[in-house]
Short mmCIF file of C-alpha atoms in Angstrom, two decimals:
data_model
loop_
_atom_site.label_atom_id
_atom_site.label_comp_id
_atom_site.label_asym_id
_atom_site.label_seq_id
_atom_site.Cartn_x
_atom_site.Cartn_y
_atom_site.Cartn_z
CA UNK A 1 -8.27 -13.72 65.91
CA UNK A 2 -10.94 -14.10 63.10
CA UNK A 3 -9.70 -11.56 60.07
CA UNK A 4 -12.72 -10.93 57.58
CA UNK A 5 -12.18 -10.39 54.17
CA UNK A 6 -14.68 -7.50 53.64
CA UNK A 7 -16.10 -6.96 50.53
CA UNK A 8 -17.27 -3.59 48.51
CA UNK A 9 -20.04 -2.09 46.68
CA UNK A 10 -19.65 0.94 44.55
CA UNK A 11 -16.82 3.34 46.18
CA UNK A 12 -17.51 2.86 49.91
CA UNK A 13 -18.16 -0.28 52.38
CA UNK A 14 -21.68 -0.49 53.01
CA UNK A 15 -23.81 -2.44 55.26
CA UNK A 16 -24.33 -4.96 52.16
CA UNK A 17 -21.22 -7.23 51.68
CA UNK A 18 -20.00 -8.50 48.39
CA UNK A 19 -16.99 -8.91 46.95
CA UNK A 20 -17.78 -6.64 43.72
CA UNK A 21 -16.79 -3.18 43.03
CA UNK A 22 -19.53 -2.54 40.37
CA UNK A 23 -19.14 0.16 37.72
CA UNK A 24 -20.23 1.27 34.32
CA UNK A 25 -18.11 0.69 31.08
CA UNK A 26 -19.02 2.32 27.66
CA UNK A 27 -18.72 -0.42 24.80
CA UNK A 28 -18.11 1.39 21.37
CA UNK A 29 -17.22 0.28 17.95
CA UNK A 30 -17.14 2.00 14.19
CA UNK A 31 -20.43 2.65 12.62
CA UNK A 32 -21.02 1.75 8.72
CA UNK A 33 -20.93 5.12 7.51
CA UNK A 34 -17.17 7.43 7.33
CA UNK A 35 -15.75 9.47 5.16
CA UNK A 36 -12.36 10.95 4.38
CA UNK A 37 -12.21 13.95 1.51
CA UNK A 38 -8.77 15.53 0.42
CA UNK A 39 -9.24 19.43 -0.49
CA UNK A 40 -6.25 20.85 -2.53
CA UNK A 41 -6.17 24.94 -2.28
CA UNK A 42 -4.15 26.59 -5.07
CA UNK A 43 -4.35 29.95 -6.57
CA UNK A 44 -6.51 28.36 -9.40
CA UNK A 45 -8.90 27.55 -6.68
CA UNK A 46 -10.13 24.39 -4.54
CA UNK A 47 -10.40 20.75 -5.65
CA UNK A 48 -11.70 18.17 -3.11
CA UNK A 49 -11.36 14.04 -4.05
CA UNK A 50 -13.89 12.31 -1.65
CA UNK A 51 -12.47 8.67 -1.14
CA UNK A 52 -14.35 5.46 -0.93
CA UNK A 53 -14.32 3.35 2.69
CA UNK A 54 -12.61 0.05 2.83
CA UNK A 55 -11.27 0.79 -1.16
CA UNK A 56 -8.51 4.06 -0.21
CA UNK A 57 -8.76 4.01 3.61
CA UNK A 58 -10.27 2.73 6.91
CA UNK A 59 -10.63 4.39 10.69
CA UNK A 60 -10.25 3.57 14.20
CA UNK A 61 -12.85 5.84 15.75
CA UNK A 62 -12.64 7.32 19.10
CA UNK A 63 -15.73 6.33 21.44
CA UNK A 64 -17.65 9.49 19.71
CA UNK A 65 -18.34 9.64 16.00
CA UNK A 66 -16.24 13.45 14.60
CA UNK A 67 -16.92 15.41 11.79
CA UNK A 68 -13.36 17.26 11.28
CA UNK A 69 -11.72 19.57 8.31
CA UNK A 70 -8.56 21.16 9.09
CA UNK A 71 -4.87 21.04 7.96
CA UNK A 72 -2.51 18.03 8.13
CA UNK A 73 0.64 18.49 9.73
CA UNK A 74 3.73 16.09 8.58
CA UNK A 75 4.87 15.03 12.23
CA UNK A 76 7.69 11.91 11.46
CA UNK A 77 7.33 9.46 13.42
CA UNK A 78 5.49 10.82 15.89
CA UNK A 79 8.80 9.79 18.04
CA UNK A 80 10.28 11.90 20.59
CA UNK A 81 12.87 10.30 23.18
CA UNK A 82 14.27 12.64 26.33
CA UNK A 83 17.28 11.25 26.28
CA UNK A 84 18.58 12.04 22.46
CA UNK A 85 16.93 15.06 22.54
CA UNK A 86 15.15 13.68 19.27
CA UNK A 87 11.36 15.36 18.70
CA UNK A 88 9.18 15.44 16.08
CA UNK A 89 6.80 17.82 17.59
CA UNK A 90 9.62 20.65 18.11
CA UNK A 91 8.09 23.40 16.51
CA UNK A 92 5.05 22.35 15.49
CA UNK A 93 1.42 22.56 17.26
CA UNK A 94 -0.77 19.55 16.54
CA UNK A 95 -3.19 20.19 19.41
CA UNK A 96 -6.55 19.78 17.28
CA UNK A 97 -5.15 19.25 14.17
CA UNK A 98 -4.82 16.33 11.93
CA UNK A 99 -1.58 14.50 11.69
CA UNK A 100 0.39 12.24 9.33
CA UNK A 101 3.25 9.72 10.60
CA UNK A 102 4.99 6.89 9.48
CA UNK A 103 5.05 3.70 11.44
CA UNK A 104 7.42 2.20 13.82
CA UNK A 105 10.64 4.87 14.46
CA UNK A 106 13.30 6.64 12.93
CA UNK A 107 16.13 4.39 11.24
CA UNK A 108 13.95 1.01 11.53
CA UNK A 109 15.20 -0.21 8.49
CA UNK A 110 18.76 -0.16 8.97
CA UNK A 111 20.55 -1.59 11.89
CA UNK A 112 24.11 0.23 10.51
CA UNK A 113 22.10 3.84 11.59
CA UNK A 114 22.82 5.81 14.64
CA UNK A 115 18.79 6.52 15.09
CA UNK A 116 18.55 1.90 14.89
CA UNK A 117 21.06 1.83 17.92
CA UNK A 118 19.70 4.69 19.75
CA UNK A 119 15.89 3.66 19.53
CA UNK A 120 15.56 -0.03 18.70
CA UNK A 121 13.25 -2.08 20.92
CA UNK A 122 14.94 -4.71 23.24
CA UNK A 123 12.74 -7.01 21.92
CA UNK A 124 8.96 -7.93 20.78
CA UNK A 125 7.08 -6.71 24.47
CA UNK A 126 9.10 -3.18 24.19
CA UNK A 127 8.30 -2.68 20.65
CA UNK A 128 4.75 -2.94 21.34
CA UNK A 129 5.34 -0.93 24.33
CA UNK A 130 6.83 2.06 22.09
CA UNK A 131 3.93 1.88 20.15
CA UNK A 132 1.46 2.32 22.94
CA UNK A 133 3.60 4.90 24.57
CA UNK A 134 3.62 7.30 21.64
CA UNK A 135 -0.20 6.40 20.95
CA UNK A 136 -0.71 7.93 24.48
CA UNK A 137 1.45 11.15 23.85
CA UNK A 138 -0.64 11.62 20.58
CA UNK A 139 -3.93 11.87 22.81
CA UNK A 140 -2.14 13.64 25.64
CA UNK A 141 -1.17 16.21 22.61
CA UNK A 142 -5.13 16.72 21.90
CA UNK A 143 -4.05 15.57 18.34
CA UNK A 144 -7.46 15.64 16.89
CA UNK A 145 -6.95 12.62 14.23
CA UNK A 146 -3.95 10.61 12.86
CA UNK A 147 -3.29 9.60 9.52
CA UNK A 148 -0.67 6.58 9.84
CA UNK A 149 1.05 5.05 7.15
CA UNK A 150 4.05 2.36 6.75
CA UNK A 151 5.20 3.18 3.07
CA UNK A 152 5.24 -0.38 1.10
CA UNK A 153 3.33 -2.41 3.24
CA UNK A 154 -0.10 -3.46 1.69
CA UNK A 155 -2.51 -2.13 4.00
CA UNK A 156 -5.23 -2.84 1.26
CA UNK A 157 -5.46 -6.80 1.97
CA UNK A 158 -7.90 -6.40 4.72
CA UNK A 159 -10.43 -4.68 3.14
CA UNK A 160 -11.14 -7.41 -0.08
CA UNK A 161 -14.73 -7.77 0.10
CA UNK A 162 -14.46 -10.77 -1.84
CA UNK A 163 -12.55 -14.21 -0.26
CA UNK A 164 -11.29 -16.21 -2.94
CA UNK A 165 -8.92 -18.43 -0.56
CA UNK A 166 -9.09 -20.04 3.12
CA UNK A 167 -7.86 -18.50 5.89
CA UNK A 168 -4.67 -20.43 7.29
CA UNK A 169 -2.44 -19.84 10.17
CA UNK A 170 -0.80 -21.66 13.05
CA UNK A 171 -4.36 -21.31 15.26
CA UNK A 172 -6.84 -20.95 12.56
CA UNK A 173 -8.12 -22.61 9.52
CA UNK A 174 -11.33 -21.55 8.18
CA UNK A 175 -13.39 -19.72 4.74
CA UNK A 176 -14.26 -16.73 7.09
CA UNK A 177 -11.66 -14.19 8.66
CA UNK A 178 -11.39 -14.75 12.16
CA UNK A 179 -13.30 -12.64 14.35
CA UNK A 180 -11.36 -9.36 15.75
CA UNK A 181 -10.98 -8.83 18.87
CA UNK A 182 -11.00 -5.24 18.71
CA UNK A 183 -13.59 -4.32 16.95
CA UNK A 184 -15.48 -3.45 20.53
CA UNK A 185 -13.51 -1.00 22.51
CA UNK A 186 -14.44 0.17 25.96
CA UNK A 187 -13.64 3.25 28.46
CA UNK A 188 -14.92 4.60 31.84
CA UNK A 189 -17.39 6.87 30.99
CA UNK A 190 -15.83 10.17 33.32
CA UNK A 191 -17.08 13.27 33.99
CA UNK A 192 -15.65 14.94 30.91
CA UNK A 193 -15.62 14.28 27.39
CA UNK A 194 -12.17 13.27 26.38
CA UNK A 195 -11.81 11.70 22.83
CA UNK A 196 -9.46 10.03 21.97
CA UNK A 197 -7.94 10.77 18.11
CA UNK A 198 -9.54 9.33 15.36
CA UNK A 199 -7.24 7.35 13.56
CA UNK A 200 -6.77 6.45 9.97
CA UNK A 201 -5.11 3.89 7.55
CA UNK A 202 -4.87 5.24 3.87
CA UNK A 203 -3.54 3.30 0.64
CA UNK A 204 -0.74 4.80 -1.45
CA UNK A 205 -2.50 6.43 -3.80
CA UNK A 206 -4.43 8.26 -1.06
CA UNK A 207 -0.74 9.27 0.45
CA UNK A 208 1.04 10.57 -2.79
CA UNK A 209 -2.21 12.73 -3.50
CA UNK A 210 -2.14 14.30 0.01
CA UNK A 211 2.27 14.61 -0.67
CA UNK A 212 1.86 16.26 -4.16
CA UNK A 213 3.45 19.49 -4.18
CA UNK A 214 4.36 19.77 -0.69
CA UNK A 215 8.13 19.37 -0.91
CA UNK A 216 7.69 16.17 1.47
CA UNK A 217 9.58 12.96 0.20
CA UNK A 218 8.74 10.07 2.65
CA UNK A 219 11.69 8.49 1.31
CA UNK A 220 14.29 11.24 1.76
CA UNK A 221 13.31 11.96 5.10
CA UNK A 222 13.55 8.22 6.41
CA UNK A 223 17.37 8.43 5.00
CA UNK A 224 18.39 11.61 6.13
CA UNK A 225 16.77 11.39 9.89
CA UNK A 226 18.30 7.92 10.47
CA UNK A 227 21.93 9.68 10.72
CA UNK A 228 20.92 13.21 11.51
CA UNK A 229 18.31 12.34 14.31
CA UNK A 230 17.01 15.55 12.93
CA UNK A 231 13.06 15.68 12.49
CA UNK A 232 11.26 17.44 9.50
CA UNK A 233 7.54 18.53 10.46
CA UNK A 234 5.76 20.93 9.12
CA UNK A 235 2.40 21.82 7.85
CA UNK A 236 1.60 20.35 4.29
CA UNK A 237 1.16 23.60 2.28
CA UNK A 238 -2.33 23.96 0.69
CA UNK A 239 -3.71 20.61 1.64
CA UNK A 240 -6.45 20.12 4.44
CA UNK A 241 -8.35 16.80 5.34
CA UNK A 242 -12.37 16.08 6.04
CA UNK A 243 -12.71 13.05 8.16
CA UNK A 244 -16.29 11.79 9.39
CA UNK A 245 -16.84 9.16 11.29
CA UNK A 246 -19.54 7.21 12.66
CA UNK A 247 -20.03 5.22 16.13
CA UNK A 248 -22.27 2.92 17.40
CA UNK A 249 -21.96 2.56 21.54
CA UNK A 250 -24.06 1.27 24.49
CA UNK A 251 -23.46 1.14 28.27
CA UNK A 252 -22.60 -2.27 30.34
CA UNK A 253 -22.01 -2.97 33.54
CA UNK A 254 -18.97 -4.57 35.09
CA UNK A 255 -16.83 -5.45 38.33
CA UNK A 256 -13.76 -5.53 40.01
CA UNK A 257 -13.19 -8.49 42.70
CA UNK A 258 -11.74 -6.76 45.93
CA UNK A 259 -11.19 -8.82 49.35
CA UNK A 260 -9.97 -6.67 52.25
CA UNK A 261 -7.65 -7.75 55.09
CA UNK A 262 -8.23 -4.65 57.56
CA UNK A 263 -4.52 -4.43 59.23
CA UNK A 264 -4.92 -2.26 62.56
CA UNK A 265 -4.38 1.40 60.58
CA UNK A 266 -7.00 1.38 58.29
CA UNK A 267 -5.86 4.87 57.16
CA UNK A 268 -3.53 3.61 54.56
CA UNK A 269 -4.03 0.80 52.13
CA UNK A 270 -1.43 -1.59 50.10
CA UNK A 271 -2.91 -3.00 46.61
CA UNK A 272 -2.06 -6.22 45.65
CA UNK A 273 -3.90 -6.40 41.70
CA UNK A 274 -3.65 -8.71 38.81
CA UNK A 275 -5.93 -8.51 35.99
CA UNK A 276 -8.95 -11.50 35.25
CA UNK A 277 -9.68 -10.94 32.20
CA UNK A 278 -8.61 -11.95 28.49
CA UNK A 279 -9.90 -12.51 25.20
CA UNK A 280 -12.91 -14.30 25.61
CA UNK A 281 -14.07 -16.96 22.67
CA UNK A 282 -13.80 -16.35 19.23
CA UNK A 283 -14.50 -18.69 15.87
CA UNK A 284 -14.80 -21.99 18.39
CA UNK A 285 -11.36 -21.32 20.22
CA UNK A 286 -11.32 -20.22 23.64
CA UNK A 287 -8.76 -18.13 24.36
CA UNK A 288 -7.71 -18.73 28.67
CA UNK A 289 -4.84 -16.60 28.87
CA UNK A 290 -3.13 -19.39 31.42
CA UNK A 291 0.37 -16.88 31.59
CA UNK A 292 -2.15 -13.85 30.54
CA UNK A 293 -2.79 -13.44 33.28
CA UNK A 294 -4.77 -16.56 35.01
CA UNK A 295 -0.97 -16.39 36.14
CA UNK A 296 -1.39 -13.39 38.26
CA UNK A 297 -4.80 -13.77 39.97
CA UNK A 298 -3.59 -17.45 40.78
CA UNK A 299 -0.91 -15.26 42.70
CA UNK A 300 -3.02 -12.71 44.29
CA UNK A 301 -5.05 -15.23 45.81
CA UNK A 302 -2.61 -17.29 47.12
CA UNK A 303 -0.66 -14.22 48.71
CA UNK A 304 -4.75 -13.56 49.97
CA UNK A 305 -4.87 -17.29 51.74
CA UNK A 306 -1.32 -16.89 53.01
CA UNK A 307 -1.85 -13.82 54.59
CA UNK A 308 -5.01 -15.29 56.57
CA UNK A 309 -2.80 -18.67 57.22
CA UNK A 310 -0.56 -16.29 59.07
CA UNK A 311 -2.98 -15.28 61.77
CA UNK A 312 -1.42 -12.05 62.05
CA UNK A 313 -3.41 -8.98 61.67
CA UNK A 314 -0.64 -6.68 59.49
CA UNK A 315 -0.39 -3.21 60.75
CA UNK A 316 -1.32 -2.28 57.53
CA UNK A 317 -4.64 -2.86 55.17
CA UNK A 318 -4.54 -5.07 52.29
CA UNK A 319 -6.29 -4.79 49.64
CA UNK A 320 -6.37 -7.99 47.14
CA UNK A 321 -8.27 -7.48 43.92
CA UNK A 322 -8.42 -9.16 40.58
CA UNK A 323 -9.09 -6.14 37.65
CA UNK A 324 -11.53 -6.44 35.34
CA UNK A 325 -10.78 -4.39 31.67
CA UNK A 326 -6.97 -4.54 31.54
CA UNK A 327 -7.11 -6.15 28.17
CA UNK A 328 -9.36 -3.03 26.90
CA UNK A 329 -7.08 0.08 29.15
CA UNK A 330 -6.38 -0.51 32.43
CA UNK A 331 -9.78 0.27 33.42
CA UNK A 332 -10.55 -1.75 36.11
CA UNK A 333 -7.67 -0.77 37.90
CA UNK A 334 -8.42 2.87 36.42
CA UNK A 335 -11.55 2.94 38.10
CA UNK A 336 -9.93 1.46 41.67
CA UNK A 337 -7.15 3.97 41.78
CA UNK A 338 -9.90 6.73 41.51
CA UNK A 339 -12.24 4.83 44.22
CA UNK A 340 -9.73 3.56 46.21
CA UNK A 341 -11.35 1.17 49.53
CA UNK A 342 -12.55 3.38 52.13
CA UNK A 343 -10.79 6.38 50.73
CA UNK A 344 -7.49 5.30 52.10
CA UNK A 345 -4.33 6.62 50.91
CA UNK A 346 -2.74 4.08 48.75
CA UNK A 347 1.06 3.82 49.90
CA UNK A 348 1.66 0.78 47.58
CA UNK A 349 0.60 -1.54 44.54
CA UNK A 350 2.14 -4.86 43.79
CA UNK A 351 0.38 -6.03 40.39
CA UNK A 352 1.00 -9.52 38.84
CA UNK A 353 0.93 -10.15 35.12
CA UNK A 354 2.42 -13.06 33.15
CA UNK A 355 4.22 -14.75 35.97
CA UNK A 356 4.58 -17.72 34.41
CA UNK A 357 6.52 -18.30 31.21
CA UNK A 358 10.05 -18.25 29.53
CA UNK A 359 11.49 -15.53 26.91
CA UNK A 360 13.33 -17.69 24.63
CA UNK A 361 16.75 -16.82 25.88
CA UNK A 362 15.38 -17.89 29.42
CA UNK A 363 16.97 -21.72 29.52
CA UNK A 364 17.34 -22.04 32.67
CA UNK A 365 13.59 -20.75 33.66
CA UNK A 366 14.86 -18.73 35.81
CA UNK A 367 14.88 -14.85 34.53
CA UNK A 368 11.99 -12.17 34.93
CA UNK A 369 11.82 -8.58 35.37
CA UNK A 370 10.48 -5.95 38.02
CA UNK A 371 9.47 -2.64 37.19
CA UNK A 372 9.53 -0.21 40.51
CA UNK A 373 9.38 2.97 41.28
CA UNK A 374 12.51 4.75 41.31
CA UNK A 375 13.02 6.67 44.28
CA UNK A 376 11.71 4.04 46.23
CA UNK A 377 14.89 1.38 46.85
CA UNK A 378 13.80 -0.34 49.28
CA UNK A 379 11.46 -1.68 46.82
CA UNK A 380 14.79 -3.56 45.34
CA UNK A 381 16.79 -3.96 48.70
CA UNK A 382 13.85 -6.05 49.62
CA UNK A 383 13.56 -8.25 46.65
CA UNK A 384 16.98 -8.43 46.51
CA UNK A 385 17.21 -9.53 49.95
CA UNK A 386 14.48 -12.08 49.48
CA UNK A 387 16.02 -13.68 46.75
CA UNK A 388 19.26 -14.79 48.12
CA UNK A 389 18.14 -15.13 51.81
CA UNK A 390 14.99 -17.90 50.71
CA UNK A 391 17.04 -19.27 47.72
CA UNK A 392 14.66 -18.02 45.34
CA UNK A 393 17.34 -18.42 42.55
CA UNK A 394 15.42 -15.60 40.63
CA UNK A 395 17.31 -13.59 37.71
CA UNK A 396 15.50 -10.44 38.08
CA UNK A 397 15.74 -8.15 35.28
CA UNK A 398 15.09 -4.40 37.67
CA UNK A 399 13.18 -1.79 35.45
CA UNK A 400 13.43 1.62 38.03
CA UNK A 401 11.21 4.40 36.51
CA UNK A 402 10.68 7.43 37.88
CA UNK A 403 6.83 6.71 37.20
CA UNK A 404 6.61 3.76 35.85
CA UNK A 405 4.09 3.06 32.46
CA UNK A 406 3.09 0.76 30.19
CA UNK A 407 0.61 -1.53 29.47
CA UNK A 408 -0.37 -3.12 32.93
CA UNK A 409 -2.38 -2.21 35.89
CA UNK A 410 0.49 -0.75 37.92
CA UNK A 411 0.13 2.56 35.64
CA UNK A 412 -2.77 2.97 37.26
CA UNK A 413 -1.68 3.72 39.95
CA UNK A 414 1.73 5.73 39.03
CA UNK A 415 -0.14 8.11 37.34
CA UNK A 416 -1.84 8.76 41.26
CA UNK A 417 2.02 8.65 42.38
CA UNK A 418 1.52 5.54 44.57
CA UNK A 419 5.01 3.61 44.38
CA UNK A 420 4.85 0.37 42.61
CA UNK A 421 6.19 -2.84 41.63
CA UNK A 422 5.23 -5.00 38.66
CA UNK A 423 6.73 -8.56 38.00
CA UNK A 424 6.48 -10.42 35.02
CA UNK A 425 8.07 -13.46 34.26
CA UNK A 426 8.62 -13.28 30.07
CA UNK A 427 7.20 -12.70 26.93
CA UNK A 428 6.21 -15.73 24.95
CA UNK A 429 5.33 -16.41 21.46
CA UNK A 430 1.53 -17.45 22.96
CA UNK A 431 1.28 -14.16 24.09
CA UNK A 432 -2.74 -12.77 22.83
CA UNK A 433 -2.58 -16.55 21.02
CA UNK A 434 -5.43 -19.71 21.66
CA UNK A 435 -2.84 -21.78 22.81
CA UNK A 436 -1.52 -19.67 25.73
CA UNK A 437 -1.95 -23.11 27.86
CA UNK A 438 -1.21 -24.27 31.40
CA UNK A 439 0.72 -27.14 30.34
CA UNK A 440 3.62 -24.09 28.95
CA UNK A 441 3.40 -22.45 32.79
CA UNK A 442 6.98 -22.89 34.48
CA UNK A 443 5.61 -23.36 38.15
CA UNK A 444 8.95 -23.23 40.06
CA UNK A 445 9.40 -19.75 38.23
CA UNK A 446 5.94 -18.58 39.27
CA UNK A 447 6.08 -19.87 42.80
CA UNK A 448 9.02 -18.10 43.28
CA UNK A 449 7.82 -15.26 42.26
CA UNK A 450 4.47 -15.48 44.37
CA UNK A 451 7.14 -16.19 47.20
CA UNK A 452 9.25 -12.85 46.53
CA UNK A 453 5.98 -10.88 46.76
CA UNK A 454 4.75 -12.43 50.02
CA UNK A 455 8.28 -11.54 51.96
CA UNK A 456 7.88 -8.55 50.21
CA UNK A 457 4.62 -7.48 51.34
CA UNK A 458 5.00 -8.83 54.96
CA UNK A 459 7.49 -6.42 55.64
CA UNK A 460 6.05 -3.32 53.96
CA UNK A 461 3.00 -3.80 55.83
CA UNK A 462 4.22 -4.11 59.09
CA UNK A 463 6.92 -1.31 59.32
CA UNK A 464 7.41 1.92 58.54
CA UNK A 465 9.29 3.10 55.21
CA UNK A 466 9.18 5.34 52.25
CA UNK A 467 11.29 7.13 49.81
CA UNK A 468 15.01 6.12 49.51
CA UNK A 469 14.71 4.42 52.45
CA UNK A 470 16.72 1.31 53.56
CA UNK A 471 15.28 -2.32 54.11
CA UNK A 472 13.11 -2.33 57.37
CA UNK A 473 15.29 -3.15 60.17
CA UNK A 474 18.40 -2.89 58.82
CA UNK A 475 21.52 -0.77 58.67
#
């Protein structure tokens, strides 16, 4: 039986065969020109202070430039959490309206405080996680533009436009600062306009000007909330922002990798995704990303060639594709989950990023984790079973979310409720680093896992299951 790996072109097969799914990306980054302006309304009358760029503040534009004056609501943290019942947008409406939090989340500073056991981070990739999390919830709120602030920190020290000393760090040694990476930011154009909220660093003097005479004391409310878990928003009385911004954008064109294996019901379609992509090149170091994530498309296509080595059409499709844009939003995958192949239904995702490495407190090599979706435990029974039956000798870390997020392709396709599992083997110092090498990559680990997602994938696509369902054949 020849099986043909057949390739796509836009949204739809089409007589002409390629291995690209082409679409359009818009590239944006911060013009030269912003402003921020503080207007103080008191029964005396108005006073606005118009504040110099790169001297009292700097922005993070969305991918359109804003021209914005409203009123600045105090919102925390920006933190809420289901589970303590903690919120600091009880009571408060911040759709369209300019915010102002502090960084990181409440009782951070003391590791004695009930909000430090309740909310800490299990470590460096979760921290990071929290922060992207409530970044999302911020644009999901229509918050219009945040003013962030971590009280003591310096935030001055990037914007010297003299540089009186070299730059030295463990990957970089130089007179120049090292190129950002982020100064270009992309996002599928869409249908709709849907800007994201302009966000903005100010320096302290900035922040006690905006506080005067509202009756907020940052430092009062970071002691009190740590043990009270009770949050303190409210308007700031008499005080409204200006905030304009400028953008500079363009169009470019880019492409996901897909490779079909038609199984004999083309009707529904499993996804089996890791993201290509990295950080490119910057100031003569090339960054490869060998763990992020040449790690996961080295796994995709070798679950691609053993599939064909098998000989067996599945009874279901599978779709292998390598993202493009996961380092810039998911978008790749984004743009997949919205044009899935053929306009099948999409009954499963198994995405593959940083396979390959240690946490610190991995000495054996053996641990990594698997994010699933919840209700689907077979998901687990399966990798489970797979683990012990092969001899694997994986120490899987099991992450069940009810719709699982975060900052990998799988949320792609959660947020189209397609079940999915994510495995990744650690978090390393390298992580976003130059020296994220192969010679680091802990092969037995990431063979193992490659293995666990084969078995895996063999039986989901050649039996019927679903939701709280039991392994495939058994009891």
């Amino acid at each position: 039986m020849i099986i043909l790996l057949v390739g796509m072109e836009g949204t739809r097969p089409t007589s002409y065969r390629s291995y690209f799914q082409n679409f359009d990306l818009i590239e944006y980054k911060a013009g030269e020109d912003h402003e921020f302006s503080l207007i103080d309304n008191s029964a005396n009358g108005s006073k606005t202070i118009n504040f110099a760029y790169h001297t009292d503040f700097s922005v993070q534009t969305s991918d359109v430039a804003v021209d914005i004056e409203m009123p600045v609501i105090f919102a925390g943290y920006g933190f809420s959490d289901k589970e303590s019942g903690y919120d600091d947008f009880k009571g408060v409406d911040v759709k369209g309206k300019i915010i102002l939090i502090l960084s990181g989340y409440p009782g951070q500073n003391d590791t004695t405080s009930k909000a430090y056991k309740a909310f800490k981070p299990a470590d460096r990739r979760s921290n990071w996680m929290h922060r992207r999390a409530r970044n999302e919830k911020l644009s999901k709120l229509g918050v219009a533009a945040i003013i962030e602030v971590d009280p003591g920190k310096d935030v001055t020290r990037s914007w010297a436009d003299n540089i009186p000393f070299r730059y030295n760090s463990r990957n970089y040694e130089g007179d120049t600062p090292r190129a950002s990476f982020y100064d270009h930011r992309m996002k599928l154009p869409g249908e709709k306009l849907t800007e994201d909220p302009t966000s903005v660093t100010i320096s302290d003097r900035v922040l006690n000007e905006l506080l005067k005479n509202t009756g907020i004391d940052l430092g009062t409310f970071t002691e009190d909330v740590k043990n009270s878990l009770n949050p303190a928003s409210k308007e700031l009385s008499g005080k409204k922002v200006r905030i304009k911004t400028s953008v500079e954008s363009r169009m470019i064109r880019v492409r996901n990798v897909v490779g079909v294996l038609p199984g004999k019901d083309s009707s529904e379609i499993i996804v089996v995704g890791g993201h290509y992509d990295h950080l490119g090149k910057h100031d003569g170091w090339i960054w490869n990303g060998a763990d992020d994530n040449a790690s996961g498309t080295v796994g995709i296509m070798t679950l691609a060639k053993a599939f064909m080595a098998a000989g067996v059409q599945p009874e279901k499709t599978i779709v292998f594709a390598a993202w493009t844009g996961e380092e810039k939003g998911l978008l790749g995958s984004k743009y997949f989950a919205g044009h899935p192949y053929d306009d099948a239904e999409m009954i499963l995702n198994l995405n593959y990023d940083m396979i390959s490495r240690d946490n610190r407190d991995d000495s054996l090599g053996v641990k990594c984790s698997m994010v699933y979706t919840k209700k689907y435990s077979v998901l687990k029974e399966l990798t489970d079973k797979h683990n012990e039956e092969y001899g694997l000798g994986l120490d899987i870390r099991y992450r069940p979310s009810a719709s699982p997020r975060g900052g990998s392709d799988h949320t792609s396709f959660a947020q189209k409720d397609v079940p999915v599992m994510y495995f990744m083997a650690g978090f390393p110092p390298e992580y976003h680093q130059p020296d994220d090498h192969i010679s680091l990559v802990n092969w037995d680990k990431m063979v193992n896992i490659i293995k666990v997602g084969y078995l895996n994938i063999w039986e989901l696509a050649n039996s019927e299951w679903g939701a709280d369902e039991a392994v495939p054949g058994q009891e």
